[in-house]
Tab-separated table of N, CA and C in Angstrom:
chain	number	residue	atom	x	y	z
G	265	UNK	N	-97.183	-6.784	-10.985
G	265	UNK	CA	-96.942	-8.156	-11.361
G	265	UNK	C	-95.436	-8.392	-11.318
G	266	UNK	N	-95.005	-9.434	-10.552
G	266	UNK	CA	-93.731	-10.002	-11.161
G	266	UNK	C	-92.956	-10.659	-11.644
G	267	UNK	N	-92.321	-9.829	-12.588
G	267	UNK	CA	-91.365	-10.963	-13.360
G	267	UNK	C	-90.339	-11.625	-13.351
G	268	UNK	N	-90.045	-13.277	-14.025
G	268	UNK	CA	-89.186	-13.238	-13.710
G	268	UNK	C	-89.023	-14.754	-14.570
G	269	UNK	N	-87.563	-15.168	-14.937
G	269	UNK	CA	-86.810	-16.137	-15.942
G	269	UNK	C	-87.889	-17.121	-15.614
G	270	UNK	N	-87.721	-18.091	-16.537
G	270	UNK	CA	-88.508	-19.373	-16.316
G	270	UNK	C	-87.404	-20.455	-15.439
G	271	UNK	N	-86.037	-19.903	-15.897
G	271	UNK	CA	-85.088	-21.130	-15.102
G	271	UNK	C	-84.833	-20.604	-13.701
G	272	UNK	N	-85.532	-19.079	-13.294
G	272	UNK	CA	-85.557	-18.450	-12.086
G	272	UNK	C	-86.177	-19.230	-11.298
G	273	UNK	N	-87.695	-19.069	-12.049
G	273	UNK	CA	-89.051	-19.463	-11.160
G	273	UNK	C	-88.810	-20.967	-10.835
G	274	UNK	N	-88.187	-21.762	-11.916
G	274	UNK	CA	-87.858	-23.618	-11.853
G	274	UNK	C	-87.110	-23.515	-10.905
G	275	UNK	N	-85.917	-22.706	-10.091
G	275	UNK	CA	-85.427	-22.775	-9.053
G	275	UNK	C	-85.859	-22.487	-7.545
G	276	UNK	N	-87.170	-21.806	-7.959
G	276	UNK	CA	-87.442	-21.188	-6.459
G	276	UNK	C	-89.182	-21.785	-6.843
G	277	UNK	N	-89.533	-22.627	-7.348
G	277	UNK	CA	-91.052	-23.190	-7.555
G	277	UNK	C	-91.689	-23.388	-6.068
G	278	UNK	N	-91.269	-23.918	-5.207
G	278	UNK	CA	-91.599	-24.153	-4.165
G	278	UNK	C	-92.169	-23.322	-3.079
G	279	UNK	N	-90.954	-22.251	-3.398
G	279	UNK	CA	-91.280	-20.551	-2.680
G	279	UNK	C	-92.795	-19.603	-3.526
G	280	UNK	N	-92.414	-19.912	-4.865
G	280	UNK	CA	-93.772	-18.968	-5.585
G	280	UNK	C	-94.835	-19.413	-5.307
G	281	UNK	N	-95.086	-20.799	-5.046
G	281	UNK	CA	-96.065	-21.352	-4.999
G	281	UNK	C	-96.583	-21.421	-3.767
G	282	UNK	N	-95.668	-21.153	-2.723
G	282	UNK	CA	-96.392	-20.448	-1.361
G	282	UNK	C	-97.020	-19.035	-1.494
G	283	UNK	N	-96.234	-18.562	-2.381
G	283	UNK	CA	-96.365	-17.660	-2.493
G	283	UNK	C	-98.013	-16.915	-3.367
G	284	UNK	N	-98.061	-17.698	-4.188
G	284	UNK	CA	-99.151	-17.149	-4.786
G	284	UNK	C	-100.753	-17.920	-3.849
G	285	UNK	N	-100.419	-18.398	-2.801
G	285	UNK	CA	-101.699	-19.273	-1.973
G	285	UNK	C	-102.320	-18.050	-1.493
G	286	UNK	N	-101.486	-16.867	-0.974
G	286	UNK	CA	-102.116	-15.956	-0.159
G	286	UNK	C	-102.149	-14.689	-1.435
G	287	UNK	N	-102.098	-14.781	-2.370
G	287	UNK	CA	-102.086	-13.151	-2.825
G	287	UNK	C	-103.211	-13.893	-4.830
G	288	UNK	N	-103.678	-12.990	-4.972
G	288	UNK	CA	-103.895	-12.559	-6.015
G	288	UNK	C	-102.783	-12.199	-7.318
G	289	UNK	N	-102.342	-11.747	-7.043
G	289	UNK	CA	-101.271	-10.992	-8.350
G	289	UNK	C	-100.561	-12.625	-8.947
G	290	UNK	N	-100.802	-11.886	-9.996
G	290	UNK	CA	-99.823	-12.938	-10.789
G	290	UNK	C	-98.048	-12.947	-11.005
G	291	UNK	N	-97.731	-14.476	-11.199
G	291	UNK	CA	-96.185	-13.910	-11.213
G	291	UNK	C	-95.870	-14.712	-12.846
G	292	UNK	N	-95.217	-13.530	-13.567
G	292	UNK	CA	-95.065	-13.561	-15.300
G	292	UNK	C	-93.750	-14.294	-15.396
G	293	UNK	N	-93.391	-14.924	-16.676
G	293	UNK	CA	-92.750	-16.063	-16.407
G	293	UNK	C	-92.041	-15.777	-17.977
G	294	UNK	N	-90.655	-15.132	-17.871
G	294	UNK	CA	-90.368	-14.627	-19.064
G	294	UNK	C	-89.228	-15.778	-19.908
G	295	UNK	N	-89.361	-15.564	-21.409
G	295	UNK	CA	-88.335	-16.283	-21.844
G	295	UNK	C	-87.701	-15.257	-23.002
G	296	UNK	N	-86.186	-15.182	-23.057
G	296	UNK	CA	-85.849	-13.849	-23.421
G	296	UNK	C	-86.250	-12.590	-23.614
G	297	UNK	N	-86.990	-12.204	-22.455
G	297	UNK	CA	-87.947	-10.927	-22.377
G	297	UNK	C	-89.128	-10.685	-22.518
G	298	UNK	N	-89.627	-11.897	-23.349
G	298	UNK	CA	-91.181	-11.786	-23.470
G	298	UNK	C	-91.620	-12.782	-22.319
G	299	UNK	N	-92.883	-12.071	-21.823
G	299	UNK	CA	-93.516	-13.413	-21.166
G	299	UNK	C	-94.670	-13.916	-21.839
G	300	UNK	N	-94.079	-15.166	-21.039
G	300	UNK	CA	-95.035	-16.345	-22.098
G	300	UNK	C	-95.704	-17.573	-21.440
G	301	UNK	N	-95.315	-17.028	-20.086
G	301	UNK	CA	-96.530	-17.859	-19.173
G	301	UNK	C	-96.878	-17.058	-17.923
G	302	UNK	N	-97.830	-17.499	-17.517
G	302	UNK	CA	-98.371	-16.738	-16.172
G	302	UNK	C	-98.555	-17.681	-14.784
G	303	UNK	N	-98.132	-17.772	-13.597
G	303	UNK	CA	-98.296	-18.660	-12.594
G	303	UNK	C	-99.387	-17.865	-11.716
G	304	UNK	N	-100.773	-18.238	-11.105
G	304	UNK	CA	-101.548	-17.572	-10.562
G	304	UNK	C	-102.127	-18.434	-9.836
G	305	UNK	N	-102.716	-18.542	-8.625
G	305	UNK	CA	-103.504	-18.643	-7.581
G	305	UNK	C	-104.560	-19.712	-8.065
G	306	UNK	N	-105.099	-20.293	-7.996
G	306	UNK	CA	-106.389	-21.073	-8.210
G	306	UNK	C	-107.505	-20.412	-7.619
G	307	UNK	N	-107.803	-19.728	-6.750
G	307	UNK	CA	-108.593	-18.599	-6.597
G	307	UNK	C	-108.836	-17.725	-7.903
G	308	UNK	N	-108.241	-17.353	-8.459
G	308	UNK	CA	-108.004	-16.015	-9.198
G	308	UNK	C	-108.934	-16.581	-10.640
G	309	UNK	N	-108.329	-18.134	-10.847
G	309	UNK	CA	-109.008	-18.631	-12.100
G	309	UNK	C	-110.485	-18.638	-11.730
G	310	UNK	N	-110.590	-19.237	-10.595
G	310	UNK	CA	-112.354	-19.645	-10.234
G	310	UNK	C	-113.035	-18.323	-10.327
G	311	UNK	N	-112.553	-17.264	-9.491
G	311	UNK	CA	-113.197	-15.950	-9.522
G	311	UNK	C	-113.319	-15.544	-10.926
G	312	UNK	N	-112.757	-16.070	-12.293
G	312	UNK	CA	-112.965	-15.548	-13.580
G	312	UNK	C	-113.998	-16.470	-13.800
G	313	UNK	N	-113.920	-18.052	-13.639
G	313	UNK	CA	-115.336	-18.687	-14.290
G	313	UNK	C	-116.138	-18.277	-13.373
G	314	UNK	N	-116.596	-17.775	-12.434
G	314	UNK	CA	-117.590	-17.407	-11.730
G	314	UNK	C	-118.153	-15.861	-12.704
G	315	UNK	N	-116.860	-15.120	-12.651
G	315	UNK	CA	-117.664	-13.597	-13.435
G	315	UNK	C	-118.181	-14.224	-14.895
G	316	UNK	N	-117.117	-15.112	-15.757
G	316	UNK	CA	-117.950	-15.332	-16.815
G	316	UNK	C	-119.321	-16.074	-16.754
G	317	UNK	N	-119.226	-16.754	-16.300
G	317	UNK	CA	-120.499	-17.316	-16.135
G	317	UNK	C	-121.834	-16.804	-15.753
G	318	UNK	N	-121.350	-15.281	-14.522
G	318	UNK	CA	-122.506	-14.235	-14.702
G	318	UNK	C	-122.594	-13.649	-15.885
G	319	UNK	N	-121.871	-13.347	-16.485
G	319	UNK	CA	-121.840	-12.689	-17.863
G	319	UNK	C	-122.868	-13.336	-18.655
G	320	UNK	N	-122.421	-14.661	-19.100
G	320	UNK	CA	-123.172	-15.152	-19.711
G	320	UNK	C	-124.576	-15.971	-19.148
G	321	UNK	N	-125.037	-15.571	-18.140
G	321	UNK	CA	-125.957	-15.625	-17.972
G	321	UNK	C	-126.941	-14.608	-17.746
G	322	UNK	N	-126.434	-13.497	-17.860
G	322	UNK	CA	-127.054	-11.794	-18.213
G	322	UNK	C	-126.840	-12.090	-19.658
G	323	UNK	N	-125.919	-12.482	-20.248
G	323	UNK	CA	-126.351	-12.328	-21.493
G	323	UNK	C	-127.745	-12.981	-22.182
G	324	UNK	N	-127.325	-14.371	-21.768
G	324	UNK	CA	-128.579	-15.258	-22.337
G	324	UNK	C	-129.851	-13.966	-21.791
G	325	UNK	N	-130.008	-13.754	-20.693
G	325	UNK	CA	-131.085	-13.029	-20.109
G	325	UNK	C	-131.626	-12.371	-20.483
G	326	UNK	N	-130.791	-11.344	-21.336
G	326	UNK	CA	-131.477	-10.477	-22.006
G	326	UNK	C	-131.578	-10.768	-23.302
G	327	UNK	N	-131.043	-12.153	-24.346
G	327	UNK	CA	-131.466	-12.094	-25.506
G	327	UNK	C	-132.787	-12.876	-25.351
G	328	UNK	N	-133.188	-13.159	-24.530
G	328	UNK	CA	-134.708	-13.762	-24.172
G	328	UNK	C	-134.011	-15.558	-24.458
G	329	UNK	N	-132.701	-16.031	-24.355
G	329	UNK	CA	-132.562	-17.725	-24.724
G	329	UNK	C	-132.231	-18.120	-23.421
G	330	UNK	N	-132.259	-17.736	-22.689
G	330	UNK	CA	-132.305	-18.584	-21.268
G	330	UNK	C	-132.927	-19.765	-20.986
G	331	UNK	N	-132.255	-20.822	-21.261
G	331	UNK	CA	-133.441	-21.800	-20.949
G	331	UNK	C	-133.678	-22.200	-19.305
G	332	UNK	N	-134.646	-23.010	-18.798
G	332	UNK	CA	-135.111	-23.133	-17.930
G	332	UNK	C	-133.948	-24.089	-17.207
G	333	UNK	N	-133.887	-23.794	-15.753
G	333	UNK	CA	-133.069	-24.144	-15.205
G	333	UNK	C	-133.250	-24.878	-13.486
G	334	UNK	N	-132.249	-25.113	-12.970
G	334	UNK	CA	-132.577	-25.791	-11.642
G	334	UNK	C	-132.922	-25.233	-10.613
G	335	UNK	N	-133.925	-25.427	-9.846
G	335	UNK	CA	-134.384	-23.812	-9.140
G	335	UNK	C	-133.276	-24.117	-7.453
G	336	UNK	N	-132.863	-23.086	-7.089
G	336	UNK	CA	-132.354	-22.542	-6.114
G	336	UNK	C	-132.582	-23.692	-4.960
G	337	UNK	N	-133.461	-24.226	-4.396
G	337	UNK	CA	-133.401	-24.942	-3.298
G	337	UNK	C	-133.014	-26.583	-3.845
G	338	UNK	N	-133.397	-26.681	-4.847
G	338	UNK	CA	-132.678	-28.379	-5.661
G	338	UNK	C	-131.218	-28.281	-5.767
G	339	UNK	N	-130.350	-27.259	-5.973
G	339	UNK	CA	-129.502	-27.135	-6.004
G	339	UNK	C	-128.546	-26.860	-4.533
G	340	UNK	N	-129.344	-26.280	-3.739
G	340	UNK	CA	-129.082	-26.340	-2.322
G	340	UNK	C	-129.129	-28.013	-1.837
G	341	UNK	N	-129.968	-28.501	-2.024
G	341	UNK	CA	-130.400	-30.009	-1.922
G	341	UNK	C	-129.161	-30.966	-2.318
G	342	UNK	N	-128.349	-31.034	-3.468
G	342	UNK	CA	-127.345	-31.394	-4.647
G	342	UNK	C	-126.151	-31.137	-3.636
G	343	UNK	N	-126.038	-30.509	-3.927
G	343	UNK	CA	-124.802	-29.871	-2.683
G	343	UNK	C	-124.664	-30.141	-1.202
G	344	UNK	N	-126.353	-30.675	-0.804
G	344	UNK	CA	-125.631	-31.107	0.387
G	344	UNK	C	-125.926	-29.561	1.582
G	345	UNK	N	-126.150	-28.594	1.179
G	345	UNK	CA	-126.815	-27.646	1.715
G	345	UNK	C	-128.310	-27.105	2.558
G	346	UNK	N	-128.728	-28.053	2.059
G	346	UNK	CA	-130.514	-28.041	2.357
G	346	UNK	C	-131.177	-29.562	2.654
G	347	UNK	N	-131.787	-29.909	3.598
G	347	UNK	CA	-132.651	-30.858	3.947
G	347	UNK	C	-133.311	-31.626	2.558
């Protein structure tokens, strides 16, 4: 990961932000040594609500509260995917 000033990153915003289109890794965003923000990809966030959302839908799964849901080809349908 890299770090680096917040009045760093405010100078070169333009460059990180090309920068983080193609990569994963995050870049840490320090203010007198601690960091205290994180700049990351919009990929990187979606790929977390995607795992949580499996999560919690193995979870519901196995406490038996799953409620009933939209079946697979309606949702293909919604989207614009399916006839």
């Amino acid at each position: 990961m890299t770090e680096m000033t917040i009045s760093e990153a405010a100078s070169r915003l333009d460059e990180l932000v090309r920068r983080l289109a193609g990569s994963s890794e995050p870049i840490a965003l320090t203010d007198r040594g601690r960091v205290t923000a994180l700049l990351v990809a919009p990929h990187v966030i979606e790929d977390l609500e995607d795992s949580l959302a499996v999560a919690d839908y193995r979870r519901r799964k196995a406490e038996g509260t799953l409620q009933e849901g939209i079946p697979h080809a309606e949702v293909g349908r919604i989207l614009g995917m399916r006839p």
